[in-house]
């Protein structure tokens, strides 16, 4: 299972659903290069799940929804400015009408007032209205196909930073 690296213990640790195979997030530093990786790449972690009877689906709707949509594949190209997308999160549920505004950003993140690390090479989306919140990290970033399937685009890494000056605008940072 893919999730946000900052949600996991270090590589070799054990999450609630299985062993952590790798993570490119180190607390106090942020994004690090994985072995053999030529560049920094967002905020990702991989867990070897012990769950066997799974299906490629995601929950859509509010945070208590039991409605699922089949994942029909992954997006075939990197995010580009103007792309529209939806997010899913444990805290906020589904939020749509995000629009990619910037690519390959570096963003400092904080745990309360304490510096936690720098996200490197994340994409930025904006919208007005309801924002993703704490607890939504690692949730899916996706679009809908005309046949009702979803197409995976990425993983939520963070939302508005603590010093964000843009009033009434949500910022969303994701790894595609």
mmCIF file of C-alpha atoms in Angstrom:
data_model
loop_
_atom_site.group_PDB
_atom_site.id
_atom_site.type_symbol
_atom_site.label_atom_id
_atom_site.label_comp_id
_atom_site.label_asym_id
_atom_site.label_seq_id
_atom_site.Cartn_x
_atom_site.Cartn_y
_atom_site.Cartn_z
ATOM 1 C CA UNK A 1 0.000 0.000 0.000
ATOM 2 C CA UNK A 2 1.283 3.456 -0.869
ATOM 3 C CA UNK A 3 0.806 6.300 1.619
ATOM 4 C CA UNK A 4 2.540 9.499 2.724
ATOM 5 C CA UNK A 5 6.011 8.759 4.073
ATOM 6 C CA UNK A 6 5.599 11.168 6.993
ATOM 7 C CA UNK A 7 2.747 8.979 8.294
ATOM 8 C CA UNK A 8 5.097 6.016 8.792
ATOM 9 C CA UNK A 9 7.776 4.893 11.178
ATOM 10 C CA UNK A 10 11.259 4.584 9.682
ATOM 11 C CA UNK A 11 12.009 1.831 7.177
ATOM 12 C CA UNK A 12 11.997 -1.538 8.888
ATOM 13 C CA UNK A 13 9.344 -0.403 11.376
ATOM 14 C CA UNK A 14 5.888 -1.921 11.579
ATOM 15 C CA UNK A 15 2.656 -0.054 10.854
ATOM 16 C CA UNK A 16 -0.798 -1.176 12.038
ATOM 17 C CA UNK A 17 -1.328 -3.114 8.789
ATOM 18 C CA UNK A 18 2.127 -4.457 7.980
ATOM 19 C CA UNK A 19 5.864 -3.815 7.765
ATOM 20 C CA UNK A 20 7.166 -0.549 6.340
ATOM 21 C CA UNK A 21 9.199 -1.434 3.241
ATOM 22 C CA UNK A 22 10.472 2.091 2.584
ATOM 23 C CA UNK A 23 9.799 5.752 3.137
ATOM 24 C CA UNK A 24 11.466 8.805 1.640
ATOM 25 C CA UNK A 25 10.599 10.997 4.664
ATOM 26 C CA UNK A 26 12.918 11.611 7.613
ATOM 27 C CA UNK A 27 11.629 13.732 10.503
ATOM 28 C CA UNK A 28 13.617 16.918 10.912
ATOM 29 C CA UNK A 29 14.905 16.732 7.326
ATOM 30 C CA UNK A 30 11.903 15.951 5.142
ATOM 31 C CA UNK A 31 12.149 14.328 1.726
ATOM 32 C CA UNK A 32 15.302 12.284 1.172
ATOM 33 C CA UNK A 33 16.482 10.429 -1.899
ATOM 34 C CA UNK A 34 15.829 6.704 -1.912
ATOM 35 C CA UNK A 35 18.745 4.428 -2.825
ATOM 36 C CA UNK A 36 19.286 4.531 -6.577
ATOM 37 C CA UNK A 37 16.938 7.506 -6.973
ATOM 38 C CA UNK A 38 18.599 10.443 -8.791
ATOM 39 C CA UNK A 39 16.328 13.128 -7.343
ATOM 40 C CA UNK A 40 14.008 13.994 -4.480
ATOM 41 C CA UNK A 41 10.448 12.885 -5.026
ATOM 42 C CA UNK A 42 7.674 14.103 -2.734
ATOM 43 C CA UNK A 43 6.521 12.265 0.360
ATOM 44 C CA UNK A 44 5.948 8.541 -0.134
ATOM 45 C CA UNK A 45 5.989 5.350 1.867
ATOM 46 C CA UNK A 46 5.288 1.728 1.017
ATOM 47 C CA UNK A 47 3.733 -0.824 3.386
ATOM 48 C CA UNK A 48 3.554 -4.569 2.796
ATOM 49 C CA UNK A 49 -0.020 -5.197 3.903
ATOM 50 C CA UNK A 50 -1.169 -8.360 5.588
ATOM 51 C CA UNK A 51 -4.582 -7.869 4.017
ATOM 52 C CA UNK A 52 -5.228 -10.437 1.285
ATOM 53 C CA UNK A 53 -8.781 -9.977 0.039
ATOM 54 C CA UNK A 54 -8.573 -6.401 -1.204
ATOM 55 C CA UNK A 55 -9.887 -4.768 -4.315
ATOM 56 C CA UNK A 56 -8.634 -1.685 -6.177
ATOM 57 C CA UNK A 57 -11.245 0.725 -4.815
ATOM 58 C CA UNK A 58 -11.398 4.006 -2.927
ATOM 59 C CA UNK A 59 -14.120 5.476 -0.763
ATOM 60 C CA UNK A 60 -15.939 8.504 -2.170
ATOM 61 C CA UNK A 61 -18.328 10.850 -0.393
ATOM 62 C CA UNK A 62 -18.089 12.195 3.143
ATOM 63 C CA UNK A 63 -15.700 10.807 5.764
ATOM 64 C CA UNK A 64 -18.269 8.225 6.937
ATOM 65 C CA UNK A 65 -19.217 7.041 3.452
ATOM 66 C CA UNK A 66 -19.209 3.346 2.601
ATOM 67 C CA UNK A 67 -19.548 4.101 -1.134
ATOM 68 C CA UNK A 68 -16.613 2.827 -3.172
ATOM 69 C CA UNK A 69 -15.469 3.437 -6.748
ATOM 70 C CA UNK A 70 -13.247 1.093 -8.697
ATOM 71 C CA UNK A 71 -9.785 2.369 -9.539
ATOM 72 C CA UNK A 72 -9.411 2.012 -13.304
ATOM 73 C CA UNK A 73 -5.685 2.749 -13.393
ATOM 74 C CA UNK A 74 -3.160 5.441 -12.693
ATOM 75 C CA UNK A 75 -2.766 8.748 -14.455
ATOM 76 C CA UNK A 76 -0.433 8.242 -17.405
ATOM 77 C CA UNK A 77 1.355 11.618 -17.210
ATOM 78 C CA UNK A 78 2.754 13.851 -14.476
ATOM 79 C CA UNK A 79 0.520 16.627 -13.116
ATOM 80 C CA UNK A 80 0.436 19.844 -15.112
ATOM 81 C CA UNK A 81 -0.867 23.321 -14.351
ATOM 82 C CA UNK A 82 -4.636 23.535 -14.825
ATOM 83 C CA UNK A 83 -5.348 19.844 -14.069
ATOM 84 C CA UNK A 84 -8.440 19.379 -11.919
ATOM 85 C CA UNK A 85 -8.701 16.649 -9.303
ATOM 86 C CA UNK A 86 -10.357 15.337 -6.128
ATOM 87 C CA UNK A 87 -8.903 14.274 -2.784
ATOM 88 C CA UNK A 88 -10.041 11.662 -0.292
ATOM 89 C CA UNK A 89 -9.167 11.762 3.380
ATOM 90 C CA UNK A 90 -9.953 10.095 6.688
ATOM 91 C CA UNK A 91 -10.810 13.460 8.264
ATOM 92 C CA UNK A 92 -12.616 15.323 5.486
ATOM 93 C CA UNK A 93 -13.750 12.662 3.024
ATOM 94 C CA UNK A 94 -13.963 13.547 -0.656
ATOM 95 C CA UNK A 95 -13.209 17.108 -1.801
ATOM 96 C CA UNK A 96 -13.287 17.962 -5.510
ATOM 97 C CA UNK A 97 -12.642 20.997 -7.713
ATOM 98 C CA UNK A 98 -8.952 21.303 -6.839
ATOM 99 C CA UNK A 99 -6.844 22.841 -9.602
ATOM 100 C CA UNK A 100 -3.086 22.329 -10.026
ATOM 101 C CA UNK A 101 -1.399 25.752 -9.907
ATOM 102 C CA UNK A 102 2.306 25.034 -9.382
ATOM 103 C CA UNK A 103 4.723 22.161 -9.971
ATOM 104 C CA UNK A 104 7.824 20.806 -8.216
ATOM 105 C CA UNK A 105 7.653 22.951 -5.077
ATOM 106 C CA UNK A 106 9.618 22.838 -1.825
ATOM 107 C CA UNK A 107 7.466 23.365 1.281
ATOM 108 C CA UNK A 108 8.535 23.511 4.933
ATOM 109 C CA UNK A 109 6.181 21.563 7.207
ATOM 110 C CA UNK A 110 5.541 21.945 10.927
ATOM 111 C CA UNK A 111 4.247 19.750 13.748
ATOM 112 C CA UNK A 112 2.621 22.482 15.856
ATOM 113 C CA UNK A 113 5.331 25.166 16.080
ATOM 114 C CA UNK A 114 8.185 22.702 15.487
ATOM 115 C CA UNK A 115 9.823 22.296 12.080
ATOM 116 C CA UNK A 116 9.164 18.733 10.841
ATOM 117 C CA UNK A 117 10.893 18.740 7.456
ATOM 118 C CA UNK A 118 10.831 20.027 3.892
ATOM 119 C CA UNK A 119 8.648 18.453 1.244
ATOM 120 C CA UNK A 120 10.625 18.404 -2.003
ATOM 121 C CA UNK A 121 9.161 18.059 -5.482
ATOM 122 C CA UNK A 122 5.463 18.234 -4.603
ATOM 123 C CA UNK A 123 2.652 19.591 -6.752
ATOM 124 C CA UNK A 124 0.361 22.394 -5.527
ATOM 125 C CA UNK A 125 -3.378 22.680 -5.936
ATOM 126 C CA UNK A 126 -5.699 25.486 -4.845
ATOM 127 C CA UNK A 127 -9.402 25.986 -4.280
ATOM 128 C CA UNK A 128 -11.799 28.019 -2.170
ATOM 129 C CA UNK A 129 -14.056 26.421 0.414
ATOM 130 C CA UNK A 130 -13.466 23.208 2.331
ATOM 131 C CA UNK A 131 -9.800 22.189 2.749
ATOM 132 C CA UNK A 132 -8.008 18.951 3.568
ATOM 133 C CA UNK A 133 -7.055 18.743 7.251
ATOM 134 C CA UNK A 134 -4.762 16.888 9.619
ATOM 135 C CA UNK A 135 -5.368 13.160 9.278
ATOM 136 C CA UNK A 136 -5.934 13.347 5.504
ATOM 137 C CA UNK A 137 -2.247 12.764 4.680
ATOM 138 C CA UNK A 138 -1.660 9.659 2.603
ATOM 139 C CA UNK A 139 -5.163 9.854 1.128
ATOM 140 C CA UNK A 140 -5.745 9.476 -2.605
ATOM 141 C CA UNK A 141 -5.568 12.214 -5.233
ATOM 142 C CA UNK A 142 -7.684 11.203 -8.230
ATOM 143 C CA UNK A 143 -9.958 12.104 -11.133
ATOM 144 C CA UNK A 144 -13.101 10.436 -12.448
ATOM 145 C CA UNK A 145 -13.387 8.793 -15.856
ATOM 146 C CA UNK A 146 -16.607 9.044 -17.862
ATOM 147 C CA UNK A 147 -17.359 5.351 -17.082
ATOM 148 C CA UNK A 148 -17.388 6.068 -13.313
ATOM 149 C CA UNK A 149 -13.982 4.577 -12.533
ATOM 150 C CA UNK A 150 -11.374 6.697 -10.790
ATOM 151 C CA UNK A 151 -7.848 7.317 -12.025
ATOM 152 C CA UNK A 152 -5.170 7.575 -9.340
ATOM 153 C CA UNK A 153 -3.062 10.761 -9.608
ATOM 154 C CA UNK A 154 -1.161 10.841 -6.325
ATOM 155 C CA UNK A 155 -1.027 10.986 -2.542
ATOM 156 C CA UNK A 156 -1.886 13.886 -0.196
ATOM 157 C CA UNK A 157 1.218 15.182 1.589
ATOM 158 C CA UNK A 158 0.112 18.413 3.329
ATOM 159 C CA UNK A 159 -2.199 21.425 3.271
ATOM 160 C CA UNK A 160 -1.846 25.144 4.066
ATOM 161 C CA UNK A 161 1.368 25.858 5.919
ATOM 162 C CA UNK A 162 1.167 27.604 9.299
ATOM 163 C CA UNK A 163 2.279 30.947 7.826
ATOM 164 C CA UNK A 164 0.020 30.811 4.741
ATOM 165 C CA UNK A 165 -1.095 34.397 4.032
ATOM 166 C CA UNK A 166 -3.815 33.627 1.456
ATOM 167 C CA UNK A 167 -7.158 34.155 3.179
ATOM 168 C CA UNK A 168 -10.045 31.791 2.298
ATOM 169 C CA UNK A 169 -7.862 29.810 -0.125
ATOM 170 C CA UNK A 170 -6.926 26.190 0.435
ATOM 171 C CA UNK A 171 -3.508 24.996 -0.650
ATOM 172 C CA UNK A 172 -2.978 21.277 -1.169
ATOM 173 C CA UNK A 173 0.444 19.679 -1.611
ATOM 174 C CA UNK A 174 0.615 16.234 -3.183
ATOM 175 C CA UNK A 175 3.063 13.729 -4.588
ATOM 176 C CA UNK A 176 2.046 12.564 -8.050
#
